[in-house]
Coordinates of C-alpha atoms in Angstrom, one line a residue:
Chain P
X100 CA -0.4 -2.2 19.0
X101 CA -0.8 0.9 17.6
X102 CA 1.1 0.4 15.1
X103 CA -1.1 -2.8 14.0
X104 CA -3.9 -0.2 14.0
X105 CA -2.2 3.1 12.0
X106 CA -1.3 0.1 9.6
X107 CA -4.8 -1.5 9.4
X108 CA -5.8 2.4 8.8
X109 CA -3.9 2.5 6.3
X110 CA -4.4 -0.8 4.2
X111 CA -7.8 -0.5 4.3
X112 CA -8.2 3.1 2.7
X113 CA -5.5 1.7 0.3
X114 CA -7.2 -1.4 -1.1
X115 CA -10.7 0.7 -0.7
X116 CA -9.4 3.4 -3.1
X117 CA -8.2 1.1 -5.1
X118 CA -11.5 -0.9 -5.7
X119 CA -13.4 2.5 -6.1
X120 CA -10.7 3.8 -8.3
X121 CA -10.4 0.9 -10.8
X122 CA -14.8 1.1 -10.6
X123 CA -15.4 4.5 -11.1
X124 CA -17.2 4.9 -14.6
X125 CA -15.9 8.9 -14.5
X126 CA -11.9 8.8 -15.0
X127 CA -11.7 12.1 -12.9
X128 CA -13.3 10.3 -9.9
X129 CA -10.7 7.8 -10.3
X130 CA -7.8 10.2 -10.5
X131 CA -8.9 11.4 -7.3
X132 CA -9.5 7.7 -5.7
X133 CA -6.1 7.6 -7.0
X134 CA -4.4 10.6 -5.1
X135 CA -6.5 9.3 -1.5
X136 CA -4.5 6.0 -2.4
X137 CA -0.7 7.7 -3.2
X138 CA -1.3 9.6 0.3
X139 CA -2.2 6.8 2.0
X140 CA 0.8 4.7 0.5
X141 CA 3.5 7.4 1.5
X142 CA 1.9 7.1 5.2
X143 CA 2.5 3.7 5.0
X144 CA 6.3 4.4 3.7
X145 CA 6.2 6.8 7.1
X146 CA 5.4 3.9 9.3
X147 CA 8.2 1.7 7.6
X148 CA 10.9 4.9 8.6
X149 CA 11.4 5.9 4.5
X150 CA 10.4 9.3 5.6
X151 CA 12.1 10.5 2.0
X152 CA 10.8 8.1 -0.3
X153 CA 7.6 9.6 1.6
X154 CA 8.1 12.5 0.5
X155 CA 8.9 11.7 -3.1
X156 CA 5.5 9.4 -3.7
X157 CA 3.5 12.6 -2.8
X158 CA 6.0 15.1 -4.5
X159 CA 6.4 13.2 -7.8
X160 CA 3.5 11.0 -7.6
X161 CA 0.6 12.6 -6.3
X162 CA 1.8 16.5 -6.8
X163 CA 3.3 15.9 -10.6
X164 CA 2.2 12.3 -12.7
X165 CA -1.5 12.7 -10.8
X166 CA -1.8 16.0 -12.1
X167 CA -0.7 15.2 -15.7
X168 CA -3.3 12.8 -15.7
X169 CA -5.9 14.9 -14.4
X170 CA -5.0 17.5 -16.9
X171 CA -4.8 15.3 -19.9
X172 CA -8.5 13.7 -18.6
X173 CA -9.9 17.3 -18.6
X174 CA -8.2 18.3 -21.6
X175 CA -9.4 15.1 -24.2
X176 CA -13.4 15.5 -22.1
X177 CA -14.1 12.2 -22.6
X178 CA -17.3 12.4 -20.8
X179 CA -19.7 12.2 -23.9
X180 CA -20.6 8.5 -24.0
X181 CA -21.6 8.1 -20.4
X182 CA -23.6 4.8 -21.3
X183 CA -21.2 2.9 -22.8
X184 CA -20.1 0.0 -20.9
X185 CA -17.2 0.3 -18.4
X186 CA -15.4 -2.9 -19.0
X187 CA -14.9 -5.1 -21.1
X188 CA -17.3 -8.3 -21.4
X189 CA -15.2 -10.9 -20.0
X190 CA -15.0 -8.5 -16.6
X191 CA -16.3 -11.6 -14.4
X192 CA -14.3 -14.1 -15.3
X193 CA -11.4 -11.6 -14.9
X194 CA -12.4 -10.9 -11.3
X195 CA -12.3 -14.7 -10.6
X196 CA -8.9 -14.7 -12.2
X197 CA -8.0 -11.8 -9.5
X198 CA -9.5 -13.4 -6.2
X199 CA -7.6 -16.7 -7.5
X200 CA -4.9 -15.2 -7.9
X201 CA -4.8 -13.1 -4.8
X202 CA -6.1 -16.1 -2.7
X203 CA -3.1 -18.0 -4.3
X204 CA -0.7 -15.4 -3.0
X205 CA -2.3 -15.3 0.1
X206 CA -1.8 -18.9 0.6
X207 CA 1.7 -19.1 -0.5
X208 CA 2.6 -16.2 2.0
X209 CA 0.9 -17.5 5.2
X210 CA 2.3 -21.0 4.4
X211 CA 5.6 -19.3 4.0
X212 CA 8.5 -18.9 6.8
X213 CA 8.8 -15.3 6.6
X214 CA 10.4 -14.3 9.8
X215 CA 7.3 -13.3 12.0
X216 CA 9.7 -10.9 14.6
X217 CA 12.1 -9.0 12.4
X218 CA 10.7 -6.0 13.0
X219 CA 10.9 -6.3 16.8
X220 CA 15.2 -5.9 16.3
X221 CA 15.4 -2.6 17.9
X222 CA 17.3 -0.2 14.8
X223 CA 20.8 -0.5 14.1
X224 CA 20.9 2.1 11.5
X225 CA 18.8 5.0 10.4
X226 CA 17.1 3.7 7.6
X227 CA 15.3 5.9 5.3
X228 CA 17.7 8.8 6.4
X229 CA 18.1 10.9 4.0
X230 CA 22.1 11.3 4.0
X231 CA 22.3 8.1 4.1
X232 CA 20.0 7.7 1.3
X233 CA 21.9 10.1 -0.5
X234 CA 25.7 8.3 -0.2
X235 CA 24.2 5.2 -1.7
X236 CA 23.0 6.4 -4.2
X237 CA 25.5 8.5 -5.2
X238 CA 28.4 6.3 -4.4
X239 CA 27.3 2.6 -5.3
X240 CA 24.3 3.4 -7.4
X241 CA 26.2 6.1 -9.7
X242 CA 25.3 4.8 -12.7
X243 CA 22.0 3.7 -12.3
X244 CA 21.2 6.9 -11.4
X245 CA 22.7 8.4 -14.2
X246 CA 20.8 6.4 -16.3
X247 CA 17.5 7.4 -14.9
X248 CA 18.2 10.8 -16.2
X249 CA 18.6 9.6 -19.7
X250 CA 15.1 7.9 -19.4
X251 CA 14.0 10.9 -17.7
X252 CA 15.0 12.6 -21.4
X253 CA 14.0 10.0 -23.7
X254 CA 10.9 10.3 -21.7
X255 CA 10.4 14.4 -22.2
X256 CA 11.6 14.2 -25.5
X257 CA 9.0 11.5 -26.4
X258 CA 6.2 13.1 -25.3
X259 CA 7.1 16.1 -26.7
X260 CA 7.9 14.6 -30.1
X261 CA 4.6 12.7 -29.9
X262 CA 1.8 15.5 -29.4
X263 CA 3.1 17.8 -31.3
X264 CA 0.8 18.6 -33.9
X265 CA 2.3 17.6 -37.5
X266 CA 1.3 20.4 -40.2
X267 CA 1.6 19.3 -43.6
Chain S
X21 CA 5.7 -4.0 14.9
X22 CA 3.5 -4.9 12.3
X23 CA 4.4 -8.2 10.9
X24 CA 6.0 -8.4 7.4
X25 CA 4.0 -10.8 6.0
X26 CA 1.0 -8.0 6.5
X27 CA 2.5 -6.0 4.1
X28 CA 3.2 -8.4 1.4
X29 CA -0.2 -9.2 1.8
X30 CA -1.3 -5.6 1.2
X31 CA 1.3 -5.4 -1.9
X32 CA -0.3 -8.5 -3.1
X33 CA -3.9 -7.3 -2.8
X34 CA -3.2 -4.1 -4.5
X35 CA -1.5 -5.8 -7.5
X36 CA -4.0 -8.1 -8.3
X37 CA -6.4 -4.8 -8.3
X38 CA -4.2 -3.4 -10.8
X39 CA -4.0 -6.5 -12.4
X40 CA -7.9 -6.6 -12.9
X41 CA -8.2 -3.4 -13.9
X42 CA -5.7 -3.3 -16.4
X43 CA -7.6 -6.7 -17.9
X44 CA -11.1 -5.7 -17.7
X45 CA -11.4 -2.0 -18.1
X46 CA -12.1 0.0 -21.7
X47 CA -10.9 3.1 -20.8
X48 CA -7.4 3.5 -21.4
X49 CA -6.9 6.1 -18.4
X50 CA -7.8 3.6 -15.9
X51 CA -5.8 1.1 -17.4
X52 CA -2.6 3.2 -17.5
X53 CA -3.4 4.3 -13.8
X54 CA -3.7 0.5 -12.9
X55 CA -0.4 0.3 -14.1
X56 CA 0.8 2.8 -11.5
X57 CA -1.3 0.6 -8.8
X58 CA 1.0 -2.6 -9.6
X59 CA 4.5 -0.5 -9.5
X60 CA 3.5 1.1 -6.3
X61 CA 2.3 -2.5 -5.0
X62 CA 5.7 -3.2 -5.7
X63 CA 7.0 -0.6 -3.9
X64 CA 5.4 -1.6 -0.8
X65 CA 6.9 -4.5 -1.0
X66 CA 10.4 -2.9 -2.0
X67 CA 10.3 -0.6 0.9
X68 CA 9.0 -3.5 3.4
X69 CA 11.6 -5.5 2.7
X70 CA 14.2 -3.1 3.2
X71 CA 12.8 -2.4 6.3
X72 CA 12.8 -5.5 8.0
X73 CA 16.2 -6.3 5.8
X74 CA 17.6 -3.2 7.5
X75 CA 19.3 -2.5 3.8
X76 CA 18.7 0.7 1.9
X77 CA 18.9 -1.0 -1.5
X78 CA 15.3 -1.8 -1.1
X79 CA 14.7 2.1 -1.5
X80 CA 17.2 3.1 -3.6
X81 CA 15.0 1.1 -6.3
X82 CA 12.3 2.6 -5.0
X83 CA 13.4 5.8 -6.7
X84 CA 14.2 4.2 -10.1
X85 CA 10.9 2.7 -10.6
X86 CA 9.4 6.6 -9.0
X87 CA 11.6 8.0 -12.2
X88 CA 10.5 5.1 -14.8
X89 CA 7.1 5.4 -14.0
X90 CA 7.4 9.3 -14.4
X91 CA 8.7 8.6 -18.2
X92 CA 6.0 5.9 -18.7
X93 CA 3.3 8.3 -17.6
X94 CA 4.3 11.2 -19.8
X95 CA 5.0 9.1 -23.2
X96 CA 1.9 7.0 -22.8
X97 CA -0.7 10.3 -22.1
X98 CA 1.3 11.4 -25.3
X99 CA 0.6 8.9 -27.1
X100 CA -3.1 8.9 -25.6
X101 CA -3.9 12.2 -26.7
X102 CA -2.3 11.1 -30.1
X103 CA -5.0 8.0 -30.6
X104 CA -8.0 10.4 -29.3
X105 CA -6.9 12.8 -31.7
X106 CA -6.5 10.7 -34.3
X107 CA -9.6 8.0 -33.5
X108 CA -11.4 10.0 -31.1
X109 CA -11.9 7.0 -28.6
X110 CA -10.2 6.7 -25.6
X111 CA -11.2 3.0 -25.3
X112 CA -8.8 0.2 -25.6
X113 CA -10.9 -2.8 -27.4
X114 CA -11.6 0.2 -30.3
X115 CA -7.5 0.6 -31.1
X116 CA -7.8 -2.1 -33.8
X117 CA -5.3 -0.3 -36.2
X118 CA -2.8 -3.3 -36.1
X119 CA -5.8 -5.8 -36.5
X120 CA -4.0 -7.8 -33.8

């Protein structure tokens, strides 16, 4: 039961945020919509026992991307042309396409057999352990992980390649 | 326990959020942070699974779309400050250069 209700919590400050962040007509109110979401998102990873991956959404998401966004919004101050319109002008018939959508996803999952008490199992393993976290991915996910760090490069060298300033 | 089906729920709401926002807004911040709203509906999902799975691969992936999505982020606000630089508009329906 209280679960049910840390998790309604939860969900409803995540879809909230959401709606406000993807609404906002400033994009540093929606950074910030954005960080009350990412918080909320690692308490939900808390509830589901991934204390790490917890962790890491507010380490790398909220403490590091957030933060480059938030400085590259203040840096370009695009507030100038405050009366411009905020979206596009087929907006409404793209928010029908959404609640279709949603509703049809909706539908699909309550008509759906997912198995209603797998969560009452009582824990075999630790999930979301750390160590154990830590042997899988360094033992059967080697490589992927080592690829990561090569997108992790391309990554660092693109952006650095991309805003530097050309002189000619 | 809070059912699973609750959470896929959840994950779906929030990526059709994304999903309108990447669609229907001009400003090209909110459309790359939509972006981040749909992978970390997916990771919702991703972690939900693996939870009621009992299977850390479910989080493992986690972390690899946590590290893609740290590339994307930093080569796309390159290229941002590139287009405002060179256009000086942040707003997606004015990047006509490729007249597509």
């Amino acid at each position: 039961m209280l679960h049910k209700a840390i998790f309604i919590y939860f969900a409803a400050v995540c879809i909230g945020s959401a709606l406000l962040m993807i609404t906002r007509r400033n994009p540093v109110h929606s950074v910030l919509f954005m960080l009350l979401l990412f918080f909320h998102i690692a308490g939900l990873f808390v509830l589901l026992n991934a204390e790490f991956l917890a962790a890491v959404q507010l380490i790398v998401y909220a403490g590091a991307i957030l933060i480059l966004y938030l400085f590259v919004v203040m840096l370009l101050n695009v507030d100038r042309e405050s009366a411009a319109p905020r979206a596009n002008r087929y907006w409404p018939w793209l928010t029908l396409f959404g609640l279709l959508i949603s509703a049809e996803i909706s539908f699909l999952v309550l008509r759906g057999s997912f198995p209603a008490d797998a969560g009452q199992q009582p824990m075999t393993l630790a999930v979301g352990s750390v160590r154990d976290l830590g042997i899988e991915l360094y033992t059967k996910y080697l490589v992927p992980f080592e690829i990561a760090s090569v997108i992790l490069l391309v990554g660092l060298v693109g952006a650095v390649m991309l805003a530097k300033k050309i002189k000619d | 326990m809070v059912p699973l089906y609750w959470y896929v729920l959840l994950s779906a709401a929030l990526f059709t959020i994304g999903v309108v926002g990447v669609l229907s807004r001009r400003n090209v911040f909110i459309v790359l942070m939509s972006i981040e709203l749909m992978l970390n509906a997916a990771n919702i999902n991703m972690v939900a699974f693996s939870h009621y799975l009992q299977n850390l691969t479910g989080q493992i992936f986690v972390i690899f779309i946590i590290t893609v999505a740290a590339a994307e982020a930093a080569v796309a606000l390159a290229i941002i400050i590139l287009l405002a630089r060179n256009r000086g508009s942040v707003h997606v329906d004015e990047f006509n250069l490729m007249k597509g």
